[in-house]
Coordinates of C-alpha atoms and ligand atoms in Angstrom, one line a residue:
M1 CA -91.3 -85.5 52.6
S2 CA -89.6 -82.4 53.9
Q3 CA -91.0 -80.0 56.4
R4 CA -90.5 -76.5 55.3
I5 CA -92.6 -74.6 57.8
T6 CA -91.9 -74.0 61.5
I7 CA -93.6 -71.8 64.0
L8 CA -91.2 -69.1 65.0
P9 CA -89.9 -68.9 68.6
E10 CA -91.5 -66.1 70.7
T11 CA -88.3 -64.2 71.1
L12 CA -88.2 -63.9 67.3
T13 CA -91.8 -62.9 66.8
N14 CA -91.4 -60.3 69.5
K15 CA -88.5 -58.9 67.6
I16 CA -90.5 -58.8 64.4
A17 CA -93.3 -57.1 66.2
A18 CA -90.8 -54.6 67.6
G19 CA -89.9 -53.7 64.1
E20 CA -93.4 -52.3 63.7
V21 CA -94.0 -50.7 67.1
V22 CA -90.5 -49.6 68.0
E23 CA -88.9 -47.5 65.4
R24 CA -86.8 -45.2 67.6
P25 CA -86.5 -44.1 71.2
A26 CA -89.5 -41.7 70.8
S27 CA -91.7 -44.6 69.8
V28 CA -90.7 -46.5 73.0
I29 CA -91.6 -43.4 75.0
K30 CA -94.9 -43.1 73.3
E31 CA -95.9 -46.6 74.2
L32 CA -94.7 -46.4 77.7
I33 CA -96.4 -43.1 78.4
E34 CA -99.6 -44.6 76.9
N35 CA -99.3 -47.4 79.4
S36 CA -98.8 -44.9 82.3
L37 CA -101.8 -42.9 81.2
D38 CA -103.9 -46.1 80.9
A39 CA -102.8 -46.9 84.5
G40 CA -104.3 -43.6 85.7
A41 CA -101.0 -41.9 86.4
T42 CA -101.2 -38.2 87.3
D43 CA -97.4 -37.7 87.3
I44 CA -95.2 -39.0 84.6
S45 CA -91.5 -38.4 84.3
V46 CA -89.3 -39.3 81.4
E47 CA -85.5 -39.5 81.5
I48 CA -83.3 -40.2 78.5
A49 CA -79.5 -40.4 77.9
A50 CA -77.8 -40.1 74.5
G51 CA -81.1 -39.4 72.8
G52 CA -82.6 -42.5 74.3
R53 CA -80.1 -44.9 72.8
R54 CA -78.3 -45.4 76.1
L55 CA -81.2 -45.0 78.5
I56 CA -84.9 -44.4 78.6
R57 CA -86.6 -44.4 82.0
I58 CA -90.3 -43.7 82.6
T59 CA -91.6 -43.4 86.1
D60 CA -95.3 -43.1 86.9
N61 CA -97.6 -43.0 89.9
G62 CA -100.3 -45.2 88.3
H63 CA -102.0 -48.2 89.7
G64 CA -99.0 -50.4 89.2
M65 CA -99.0 -54.2 88.7
S66 CA -99.0 -57.3 91.0
R67 CA -96.1 -59.7 90.6
E68 CA -98.2 -62.0 88.4
D69 CA -99.4 -59.2 86.2
A70 CA -95.9 -57.8 85.8
L71 CA -94.7 -61.2 84.6
L72 CA -97.7 -61.6 82.3
S73 CA -97.3 -58.1 80.9
L74 CA -94.1 -59.3 79.2
E75 CA -95.9 -62.0 77.3
R76 CA -97.1 -61.2 73.8
H77 CA -100.8 -60.4 73.5
A78 CA -101.1 -60.0 77.2
T79 CA -103.3 -57.1 78.1
S80 CA -105.6 -56.0 80.8
K81 CA -107.4 -53.6 78.5
I82 CA -109.6 -55.9 76.3
R83 CA -111.0 -59.4 76.9
T84 CA -113.5 -60.2 74.2
D85 CA -114.1 -59.6 70.6
S86 CA -116.7 -57.0 71.3
D87 CA -114.3 -55.0 73.4
L88 CA -112.3 -54.3 70.3
D89 CA -115.3 -52.2 69.0
A90 CA -115.3 -50.0 72.1
I91 CA -111.8 -49.2 73.1
H92 CA -111.5 -46.7 75.9
T93 CA -107.8 -47.1 76.6
L94 CA -104.8 -46.0 74.6
G95 CA -103.3 -49.5 74.5
F96 CA -105.1 -52.7 73.7
R97 CA -102.8 -54.8 71.6
G98 CA -100.6 -56.2 74.3
E99 CA -97.5 -55.8 72.2
A100 CA -95.5 -52.9 73.5
L101 CA -93.8 -54.4 76.6
P102 CA -92.7 -57.7 75.0
S103 CA -91.6 -55.9 71.9
I104 CA -89.5 -53.3 73.7
A105 CA -88.1 -55.9 76.1
S106 CA -87.0 -58.1 73.1
V107 CA -84.8 -55.4 71.6
S108 CA -83.1 -53.9 74.7
R109 CA -81.9 -54.5 78.2
F110 CA -85.1 -54.0 80.1
R111 CA -86.1 -53.5 83.7
L112 CA -89.6 -53.3 84.9
A113 CA -90.4 -52.4 88.5
S114 CA -94.0 -52.0 89.6
R115 CA -95.9 -51.8 92.9
E116 CA -99.6 -51.6 93.6
P117 CA -100.5 -49.0 96.2
D118 CA -101.8 -51.5 98.7
N119 CA -98.8 -53.8 98.4
P120 CA -95.9 -53.1 100.7
E121 CA -93.3 -54.0 98.1
G122 CA -92.9 -54.0 94.4
T123 CA -91.6 -56.5 91.8
E124 CA -88.6 -56.1 89.7
I125 CA -88.1 -58.0 86.5
I126 CA -84.9 -57.9 84.5
V127 CA -85.1 -58.9 80.8
E128 CA -82.3 -59.0 78.3
G129 CA -83.1 -59.3 74.6
G130 CA -86.5 -60.8 75.4
K131 CA -85.2 -63.3 78.0
V132 CA -86.2 -62.9 81.6
R133 CA -83.0 -62.9 83.7
D134 CA -84.2 -62.1 87.1
V135 CA -87.5 -61.6 89.1
K136 CA -87.4 -60.3 92.7
A137 CA -89.1 -58.1 95.2
C138 CA -88.0 -54.5 95.5
G139 CA -88.7 -51.5 97.6
M140 CA -90.3 -48.6 95.6
A141 CA -93.0 -46.0 95.6
P142 CA -96.4 -47.1 94.3
G143 CA -96.5 -47.0 90.5
T144 CA -94.3 -48.3 87.7
V145 CA -90.7 -47.6 86.6
I146 CA -89.6 -49.0 83.3
T147 CA -85.9 -48.7 82.3
V148 CA -84.8 -49.4 78.7
E149 CA -81.1 -49.5 78.2
Q150 CA -79.1 -50.0 75.0
L151 CA -82.1 -50.0 72.7
F152 CA -81.5 -52.2 69.6
F153 CA -78.3 -53.6 71.1
N154 CA -79.2 -56.9 69.5
I155 CA -80.4 -55.5 66.1
P156 CA -77.4 -53.7 64.7
A157 CA -79.3 -52.9 61.5
R158 CA -81.8 -50.8 63.4
L159 CA -79.2 -49.2 65.4
K160 CA -77.7 -47.8 62.2
F161 CA -80.9 -46.0 61.4
L162 CA -80.9 -44.0 64.5
R163 CA -80.0 -40.4 64.1
S164 CA -77.8 -38.2 66.3
A165 CA -78.5 -38.0 70.0
E166 CA -79.9 -34.5 69.5
T167 CA -82.2 -35.5 66.7
E168 CA -83.5 -38.5 68.7
A169 CA -83.9 -36.3 71.8
G170 CA -85.9 -33.8 69.7
H171 CA -88.3 -36.6 68.6
V172 CA -88.6 -37.6 72.2
G173 CA -89.4 -34.0 73.2
D174 CA -92.1 -33.8 70.5
T175 CA -93.6 -37.0 71.6
V176 CA -93.8 -36.0 75.3
A177 CA -95.2 -32.6 74.3
R178 CA -97.9 -34.2 72.2
M179 CA -98.9 -36.5 75.0
A180 CA -98.7 -33.7 77.6
V181 CA -101.1 -31.6 75.5
S182 CA -103.5 -34.5 75.4
R183 CA -103.7 -34.6 79.2
P184 CA -103.4 -31.2 80.8
G185 CA -104.5 -32.8 84.1
V186 CA -101.3 -34.9 84.2
A187 CA -97.9 -33.5 85.3
F188 CA -95.0 -34.4 83.0
T189 CA -91.3 -33.9 83.1
C190 CA -88.8 -34.8 80.5
V191 CA -85.1 -34.7 81.1
S192 CA -82.4 -35.4 78.5
D193 CA -78.8 -36.0 79.6
G194 CA -79.6 -34.1 82.8
R195 CA -81.2 -31.2 81.0
E196 CA -84.8 -30.4 81.5
L197 CA -86.7 -30.4 78.2
L198 CA -90.1 -30.1 79.7
R199 CA -91.7 -29.7 83.1
V200 CA -95.4 -29.1 83.3
Q201 CA -97.6 -29.0 86.3
R202 CA -101.2 -30.0 86.1
S203 CA -103.1 -27.2 84.4
D204 CA -105.6 -26.3 81.8
L205 CA -105.2 -26.9 78.0
R206 CA -104.4 -23.3 77.2
R207 CA -101.6 -23.1 79.6
R208 CA -100.4 -26.5 78.7
L209 CA -100.2 -25.6 75.1
A210 CA -98.2 -22.5 75.9
Q211 CA -95.8 -24.6 77.9
A212 CA -95.4 -27.2 75.3
L213 CA -95.3 -25.0 72.2
G214 CA -93.9 -21.7 73.5
K215 CA -95.7 -18.5 74.1
D216 CA -95.2 -17.2 70.5
A217 CA -97.1 -20.1 69.1
T218 CA -100.0 -19.6 71.4
A219 CA -100.2 -15.8 71.5
D220 CA -103.2 -15.8 69.2
L221 CA -105.4 -18.8 70.0
H222 CA -109.1 -19.1 69.6
G223 CA -111.3 -21.5 71.4
V224 CA -113.2 -24.2 69.5
E225 CA -116.2 -25.8 71.0
S226 CA -118.8 -27.5 68.9
S227 CA -120.9 -30.6 69.1
G228 CA -123.5 -32.1 67.0
S229 CA -124.5 -35.4 65.4
G230 CA -122.4 -37.4 67.9
I231 CA -119.2 -35.5 67.2
T232 CA -117.7 -33.1 69.6
V233 CA -114.8 -30.8 68.7
T234 CA -113.0 -28.8 71.4
G235 CA -109.6 -27.1 71.6
F236 CA -107.8 -24.2 70.2
I237 CA -106.7 -23.0 66.8
S238 CA -104.4 -20.2 65.9
G239 CA -105.2 -17.0 63.9
P240 CA -103.5 -16.8 60.6
A241 CA -100.7 -14.7 61.9
V242 CA -99.3 -17.8 63.7
V243 CA -98.4 -20.3 61.0
R244 CA -95.7 -22.9 60.6
S245 CA -94.1 -24.4 57.6
T246 CA -94.7 -28.0 58.8
T247 CA -97.6 -29.8 60.4
A248 CA -95.5 -30.2 63.6
A249 CA -97.7 -27.8 65.6
M250 CA -100.9 -29.5 64.5
F251 CA -102.0 -31.5 67.5
T252 CA -105.1 -33.5 66.6
Y253 CA -106.5 -36.1 68.9
I254 CA -109.3 -38.6 68.4
N255 CA -110.8 -39.8 71.6
G256 CA -107.7 -38.6 73.5
R257 CA -105.3 -40.3 71.1
F258 CA -102.9 -38.4 69.1
V259 CA -103.4 -39.1 65.4
R260 CA -102.0 -38.0 62.1
D261 CA -105.0 -38.5 60.1
R262 CA -105.5 -37.5 56.5
V263 CA -109.2 -36.8 56.9
V264 CA -108.7 -34.7 60.0
Q265 CA -105.8 -32.8 58.5
H266 CA -107.7 -32.1 55.3
A267 CA -110.6 -30.7 57.2
V268 CA -108.4 -28.4 59.1
M269 CA -106.6 -27.1 56.1
Q270 CA -109.9 -26.8 54.2
A271 CA -111.2 -24.5 57.0
Y272 CA -108.0 -22.4 56.7
R273 CA -108.1 -22.2 52.9
G274 CA -107.9 -18.6 51.9
V275 CA -106.9 -17.6 55.4
I276 CA -103.3 -18.9 55.3
D277 CA -100.8 -19.5 52.5
R278 CA -100.5 -22.8 50.8
G279 CA -97.7 -24.8 52.3
R280 CA -98.3 -23.2 55.7
Y281 CA -99.9 -24.8 58.6
P282 CA -101.7 -23.4 61.6
V283 CA -101.1 -24.2 65.2
V284 CA -104.0 -26.3 66.5
A285 CA -104.8 -28.5 69.4
L286 CA -108.1 -30.2 68.6
F287 CA -109.9 -32.9 70.4
I288 CA -112.4 -34.8 68.4
E289 CA -114.6 -37.0 70.5
L290 CA -116.9 -39.6 68.9
P291 CA -118.5 -42.8 69.9
S292 CA -115.8 -45.5 69.9
T293 CA -118.0 -47.6 67.6
E294 CA -117.5 -44.8 65.0
V295 CA -113.8 -45.1 64.8
D296 CA -111.4 -48.0 64.3
V297 CA -108.1 -47.5 66.0
N298 CA -106.8 -51.0 65.2
V299 CA -105.4 -50.0 61.8
H300 CA -101.7 -49.8 62.5
P301 CA -99.6 -51.0 65.3
T302 CA -98.5 -47.5 66.2
K303 CA -102.1 -46.5 66.3
H304 CA -101.3 -43.1 64.7
E305 CA -103.9 -43.8 62.1
V306 CA -107.5 -44.4 62.5
R307 CA -110.5 -45.3 60.2
F308 CA -113.8 -43.6 60.6
R309 CA -117.1 -45.2 59.9
H310 CA -118.5 -42.0 58.6
Q311 CA -115.5 -40.2 57.3
S312 CA -117.3 -37.3 55.6
A313 CA -119.4 -36.6 58.7
V314 CA -116.3 -36.2 60.7
H315 CA -114.6 -34.2 58.1
D316 CA -117.5 -31.8 57.6
A317 CA -118.2 -31.4 61.4
L318 CA -114.5 -30.5 62.0
Q319 CA -114.3 -28.1 59.1
A320 CA -117.5 -26.4 60.1
A321 CA -116.4 -26.1 63.7
L322 CA -113.2 -24.4 62.6
E323 CA -114.8 -22.2 60.0
E324 CA -117.2 -20.9 62.5
V325 CA -114.4 -19.8 64.8
L326 CA -112.3 -18.3 62.0
R327 CA -115.3 -16.4 60.6
H328 CA -116.1 -14.8 63.9
S329 CA -112.8 -14.4 65.6
P330 CA -111.5 -10.9 65.6
W331 CA -108.0 -12.2 65.2
L332 CA -106.4 -9.2 63.6
P333 CA -103.4 -8.4 65.6
R334 CA -103.6 -5.4 68.0
R335 CA -107.3 -5.0 67.7
P336 CA -108.2 -3.6 71.1
E337 CA -111.4 -5.6 71.4
Q338 CA -109.6 -8.9 70.5
S339 CA -110.5 -11.8 72.7
A340 CA -109.4 -15.4 72.7
A341 CA -112.8 -17.0 72.8
P342 CA -115.0 -17.2 69.7
S343 CA -117.4 -14.7 71.2
A344 CA -118.3 -12.5 68.3
P345 CA -121.9 -13.0 67.3
P346 CA -122.5 -14.5 63.8
A347 CA -123.4 -12.0 61.1
S348 CA -127.0 -11.2 61.8
Q349 CA -129.8 -12.1 59.4
A350 CA -130.4 -8.4 58.8
Y351 CA -126.8 -8.0 57.8
R352 CA -127.0 -10.8 55.3
E353 CA -130.3 -9.5 54.0
R354 CA -128.6 -6.1 53.5
I355 CA -125.8 -7.7 51.5
A356 CA -128.3 -9.6 49.4
A357 CA -130.4 -6.4 48.8
A358 CA -127.4 -4.4 47.9
A359 CA -126.2 -7.1 45.6
Q360 CA -129.6 -7.3 43.9
A361 CA -130.0 -3.6 43.6
S362 CA -126.6 -3.3 42.0
L363 CA -127.7 -5.8 39.4
A364 CA -130.2 -3.4 38.1
M365 CA -127.6 -0.6 38.0
P366 CA -125.4 0.1 35.0
R367 CA -121.9 -1.0 35.7
R368 CA -119.6 1.6 36.9
E369 CA -116.3 1.8 35.0
T370 CA -114.3 2.0 38.1
S371 CA -115.6 -1.2 39.6
F372 CA -113.3 -4.2 40.0
H373 CA -111.4 -4.1 36.8
A374 CA -108.7 -6.4 35.6
A375 CA -107.7 -4.7 32.4
A376 CA -104.2 -4.0 33.6
Y377 CA -103.9 -7.6 34.8
E378 CA -105.0 -9.0 31.5
K379 CA -102.7 -6.8 29.5
P380 CA -99.5 -6.4 31.6
G381 CA -98.3 -3.7 29.2
N382 CA -101.2 -1.6 30.3
E383 CA -100.3 -1.4 33.9
G384 CA -100.5 2.0 35.2
S385 CA -101.7 3.6 32.0
T386 CA -105.4 3.3 32.9
P387 CA -105.5 3.7 36.6
T388 CA -109.1 2.5 37.0
F389 CA -108.5 1.3 40.4
P390 CA -111.1 -1.0 41.7
A391 CA -113.5 1.1 43.7
P392 CA -112.6 -1.1 46.6
A393 CA -116.2 -1.3 47.7
G394 CA -117.1 -3.3 44.5
P395 CA -120.6 -3.8 43.3
V396 CA -122.2 -3.7 46.7
A397 CA -121.0 -0.1 47.2
V398 CA -121.9 1.0 43.7
H399 CA -124.7 3.1 45.1
E400 CA -122.8 5.4 47.3
P401 CA -123.7 7.8 48.6
A402 CA -127.4 6.8 48.3
T403 CA -127.0 3.5 50.2
P404 CA -123.5 3.6 51.6
F405 CA -122.4 0.2 52.6
T406 CA -119.9 1.0 55.2
P407 CA -118.9 -0.8 58.3
E408 CA -120.7 1.7 60.4
A409 CA -123.9 1.2 58.4
A410 CA -123.8 -2.5 58.8
P411 CA -125.6 -3.6 62.0
G412 CA -123.3 -5.0 64.5
A413 CA -120.2 -3.8 62.7
R414 CA -117.4 -2.3 64.8
Q415 CA -115.2 0.6 64.1
G416 CA -112.7 -1.6 62.3
Y417 CA -109.0 -1.8 62.7
F418 CA -108.2 -0.7 59.2
S419 CA -110.7 2.2 59.3
S420 CA -109.0 3.4 62.5
L421 CA -105.6 3.7 60.8
S422 CA -104.5 7.2 59.9
V423 CA -103.3 7.2 56.3
I424 CA -99.8 8.6 55.7
G425 CA -99.9 8.0 52.0
Q426 CA -99.2 5.7 49.2
F427 CA -95.8 4.2 48.4
H428 CA -94.8 3.2 44.9
G429 CA -98.4 3.1 43.7
E430 CA -98.7 -0.3 45.3
Y431 CA -98.7 0.1 49.1
I432 CA -100.7 2.1 51.5
V433 CA -98.6 3.5 54.4
C434 CA -100.5 4.1 57.6
Q435 CA -100.0 4.8 61.3
S436 CA -101.6 3.0 64.1
G437 CA -100.6 4.3 67.5
S438 CA -96.9 4.0 67.5
D439 CA -96.9 1.4 64.7
L440 CA -96.2 1.8 61.1
V441 CA -98.7 -0.3 59.0
I442 CA -98.0 -1.1 55.4
I443 CA -100.8 -2.6 53.3
D444 CA -100.4 -4.3 50.0
Q445 CA -103.2 -2.7 48.1
H446 CA -103.5 -5.4 45.5
A447 CA -103.6 -8.2 48.0
A448 CA -106.1 -6.2 50.0
S449 CA -108.4 -5.6 47.1
E450 CA -108.2 -9.2 46.0
R451 CA -109.0 -10.2 49.6
V452 CA -112.0 -7.8 49.6
A453 CA -113.2 -9.1 46.3
Y454 CA -112.9 -12.6 47.4
Q455 CA -114.7 -12.0 50.6
R456 CA -117.5 -10.2 48.7
L457 CA -117.9 -13.2 46.4
R458 CA -118.2 -15.4 49.4
E459 CA -120.8 -13.2 50.9
Q460 CA -122.7 -13.2 47.6
C461 CA -122.5 -17.0 47.6
L462 CA -124.0 -17.0 51.1
A463 CA -126.7 -14.7 50.1
G464 CA -127.8 -17.0 47.3
G465 CA -125.2 -16.9 44.5
V466 CA -122.5 -14.8 42.9
E467 CA -123.9 -11.8 41.0
S468 CA -123.6 -12.3 37.4
Q469 CA -123.4 -9.9 34.4
R470 CA -125.0 -10.8 31.1
L471 CA -122.6 -10.1 28.2
L472 CA -123.9 -7.8 25.5
F473 CA -122.2 -9.9 22.9
P474 CA -122.1 -13.5 24.1
E475 CA -118.8 -15.2 23.2
T476 CA -118.4 -18.6 21.7
L477 CA -115.8 -20.9 23.2
E478 CA -114.2 -23.9 21.7
L479 CA -113.5 -26.4 24.4
S480 CA -111.9 -29.8 24.7
F481 CA -114.0 -32.9 25.2
S482 CA -113.4 -33.0 28.8
E483 CA -114.0 -29.3 29.3
T484 CA -117.3 -29.5 27.4
A485 CA -118.3 -32.4 29.6
L486 CA -117.3 -30.4 32.7
A487 CA -119.3 -27.3 31.5
E488 CA -122.3 -29.6 31.0
R489 CA -121.9 -31.5 34.3
F490 CA -121.5 -28.4 36.4
K491 CA -123.9 -26.2 34.6
T492 CA -126.0 -25.4 37.7
E493 CA -123.0 -25.0 40.0
L494 CA -121.3 -22.7 37.5
A495 CA -124.4 -20.6 37.3
G496 CA -124.2 -20.3 41.1
I497 CA -120.9 -18.6 40.8
G498 CA -122.0 -16.3 38.0
F499 CA -121.3 -18.2 34.8
E500 CA -123.8 -18.9 32.1
L501 CA -122.6 -21.5 29.6
E502 CA -125.0 -22.7 26.9
P503 CA -124.1 -25.7 24.7
F504 CA -123.9 -24.8 21.0
G505 CA -123.3 -28.2 19.4
G506 CA -120.1 -30.2 19.5
N507 CA -117.5 -28.8 21.7
T508 CA -118.7 -25.3 21.3
V509 CA -120.3 -23.4 24.2
I510 CA -121.7 -19.9 24.4
L511 CA -120.6 -17.8 27.3
A512 CA -123.6 -15.7 28.1
A513 CA -122.8 -14.3 31.5
V514 CA -119.8 -14.0 33.8
P515 CA -119.4 -13.0 37.5
R516 CA -120.2 -9.3 37.7
M517 CA -117.0 -8.5 39.5
A518 CA -114.9 -9.9 36.7
A519 CA -117.0 -8.6 33.9
G520 CA -115.3 -6.4 31.3
N521 CA -112.3 -8.6 31.4
N522 CA -111.2 -11.6 29.4
G523 CA -114.2 -13.8 30.4
M524 CA -113.0 -16.7 28.2
R525 CA -109.7 -16.9 30.0
L526 CA -111.5 -16.9 33.3
V527 CA -113.8 -19.7 32.2
R528 CA -110.9 -21.8 31.0
D529 CA -109.2 -21.2 34.3
I530 CA -112.3 -22.3 36.2
L531 CA -112.8 -25.3 34.0
G532 CA -109.1 -26.2 34.5
E533 CA -109.7 -26.1 38.3
L534 CA -112.8 -28.3 37.8
S535 CA -111.0 -30.9 35.8
Q536 CA -109.9 -32.7 39.0
L537 CA -113.4 -32.8 40.4
G538 CA -116.0 -35.4 39.9
T539 CA -119.0 -34.5 42.0
S540 CA -121.0 -31.6 43.2
A541 CA -119.7 -32.1 46.6
A542 CA -116.2 -31.7 45.2
F543 CA -117.3 -28.6 43.5
R544 CA -118.5 -27.2 46.8
E545 CA -115.2 -28.1 48.3
A546 CA -113.4 -26.3 45.6
M547 CA -115.6 -23.3 46.0
D548 CA -113.1 -21.2 47.9
S549 CA -110.4 -21.8 45.4
L550 CA -112.8 -21.0 42.5
L551 CA -113.9 -17.8 44.2
A552 CA -110.3 -16.9 44.7
R553 CA -109.7 -17.3 41.0
I554 CA -112.6 -15.0 40.2
A555 CA -111.3 -12.5 42.7
C556 CA -107.9 -12.7 41.1
H557 CA -109.4 -11.8 37.7
A558 CA -111.4 -9.0 39.3
V559 CA -108.8 -6.7 40.6
V560 CA -106.1 -4.6 39.2
R561 CA -102.5 -5.5 39.5
G562 CA -99.4 -3.4 39.4
V563 CA -98.8 0.2 40.1
H564 CA -102.0 2.2 40.8
P565 CA -102.0 5.7 42.3
L566 CA -105.0 6.2 44.5
D567 CA -106.5 9.3 45.9
H568 CA -107.2 9.8 49.6
R569 CA -110.9 8.8 49.3
Q570 CA -110.0 5.6 47.4
L571 CA -107.5 4.8 50.1
T572 CA -109.9 5.2 52.9
E573 CA -112.6 3.4 51.0
L574 CA -110.3 0.4 50.6
L575 CA -109.5 0.4 54.3
A576 CA -113.2 0.6 55.2
S577 CA -114.0 -2.3 52.9
M578 CA -111.2 -4.3 54.4
D579 CA -113.0 -4.1 57.7
E580 CA -116.1 -5.5 56.2
T581 CA -114.4 -8.7 55.5
D582 CA -113.8 -11.3 58.0
F583 CA -110.4 -12.5 56.9
A584 CA -108.2 -9.7 55.8
A585 CA -104.8 -10.8 57.0
S586 CA -103.9 -12.6 53.8
C587 CA -105.0 -12.5 50.2
P588 CA -106.9 -15.5 48.8
H589 CA -103.5 -17.0 47.8
G590 CA -102.3 -16.5 51.4
R591 CA -99.9 -13.7 50.8
P592 CA -99.9 -11.3 53.7
V593 CA -102.1 -8.2 53.2
F594 CA -100.4 -6.0 55.7
H595 CA -97.3 -5.7 57.8
T596 CA -96.7 -3.8 60.9
I597 CA -93.4 -2.3 61.9
T598 CA -93.2 -1.1 65.5
L599 CA -91.6 2.1 66.7
G600 CA -89.2 -0.1 68.6
E601 CA -88.1 -1.8 65.3
I602 CA -87.6 1.6 63.7
E603 CA -85.7 2.9 66.6
K604 CA -83.5 -0.1 66.3
I605 CA -82.7 0.7 62.7
F606 CA -81.6 4.2 63.8
K607 CA -79.7 2.8 66.7
R608 CA -81.7 4.9 69.1
T609 CA -82.2 2.1 71.6
Ligands
LIG701 P1 -101.3 -52.9 76.1 O1 -101.0 -51.5 76.6 O2 -101.7 -52.9 74.6 O3 -102.2 -53.6 76.9 P2 -98.5 -53.4 76.7 O4 -97.6 -54.4 76.3 O5 -98.2 -52.0 76.5 O6 -99.9 -53.7 76.1 O7 -98.8 -53.6 78.3 C1 -99.3 -54.8 78.7 C2 -100.0 -54.7 80.0 O8 -99.1 -54.3 81.1 C3 -101.1 -53.6 80.0 O9 -102.3 -54.1 79.5 C4 -101.1 -53.2 81.5 O10 -102.0 -54.1 82.2 C5 -99.8 -53.5 82.0 N1 -99.0 -52.3 82.1 C6 -98.0 -51.8 81.3 N2 -97.5 -50.7 81.7 C7 -98.1 -50.4 82.8 C8 -97.9 -49.3 83.8 N3 -97.1 -48.3 83.6 N4 -98.7 -49.3 84.9 C9 -99.5 -50.3 85.1 N5 -99.7 -51.4 84.3 C10 -99.0 -51.4 83.2
LIG702 MG1 -99.4 -50.4 75.9

């Protein structure tokens, strides 16, 4: 009988574990900083040479280790952070697996020096490729210094995967920044080939963020602070003017641990939907705190992923916290009353009632020809020929001047930024050119009216449902099997956004009413578009989640595209209605609504500076 199976020697199992934990210099640094933080360090310095390939050194002033512990720490599954099964359910430290030190030591030339504060001397241990070469006493300041030289010297295959020193140093910088943001109370320095990448003193989160991300990224930040049902969310999020094309500036932490979590990211992006463009990402530093029994961090060796016990509760709490801030933050650039904290009061009940009343009253009124009209959009050839520009105020302003719905008339409304602009005129029938102090402000009138329409639809939803318009001649629609099923399944929800669809046998349905704002246009096409959007969704919850996107689609059908001359009154009306909306910086598709050119920029063009 042959024996095929053997238990692998520990040096080999450590190397295998290193494959998971240690991908590149930055991952070594992440593990070592985690250890320093777990050791209560208040000052951590990182030094690297050649992107960390030649040298990584982390020095901390934490509680250090005794000689025995220092030796033990290099054993696999040796940890001071958990002891029993039940500890695994309540992890309060960043580490707990007892894998990092032996893994790193098995793939490098490694030196650990550590001293407890009440011990007159420290211990130094030299390890090479996982084998302890020397242990001796050493003089040093209290704390721990770990030096990793020639990472992957004994795994040439891994070495090949490392990128240039600059790239690796970049990853190291990102990692240190992420960790520095998570602990503003800890001082960090990071030096690469003698050059200082980061040096931050102990401070508060806001300042720390500015130091880690740069002033530009943090010029327009809004505080988030919310707690409820056991989930606390704090931190800062950017206004839509500060966006990035990657998620690199999205710093999300769960119980102090940096994570890249799908649920968390989705919730953030959901809150920003309609505020920023698709494919763009905000700058955020969000700290989500929840009972450790609610989250499992033991999902992946790098601990970048987590699993929530109540995933949707976390998702919804986070989304709601962000939406609250976005809704009430006067984030528009250059607004004099702008403040960083989410201090604006929520729309008052009276304000909402007014919207509801205005909406209801307008239902009873005959539709004005100049309300949101998509004729030109539906028939591109028509553009410009019938300049029935959307009275930007839409249905709620139909009753002017009897019940003017202006920002001034709305309780709590401010003299808005857009109303305060002085209009210079219209450019190319598509842009409104204005002056604000010494700035030139250009507004895309189509994006603006789409934004206004979208926001009005949202307000109507809030006030009980999108206003609908019954069709004089109901239209019959032939649908596919799946579309018919969707129309049936989401009948109530569709009614909530203004559509009335009645089954008429087989795959035929009758379209009896459409959202009022989009009435007069190709209702069938809109319904098909909406059903197309719904085809991905299975539940009412998913419908609610898709709501913004559905409203954006209705808004898109509700406004005029292309060239549209506007008179002065229409221009100022549009500006006023932009102030009534919360998010006017981008259209529902995320394209910018307006652009500012400063006097300085103009002077530069004319070489006056
Ligand atoms: P883990 O962090 O999962 O416990 P590690 O292999 O990273 O596993 O570290 C093993 C142990 O070594 C830790 O539990 C801790 O007790 C000790 N240790 C590691 N780094 C430090 C440090 N910088 N200061 C003090 N103790 C440390
Ligand atoms: Mg650790």
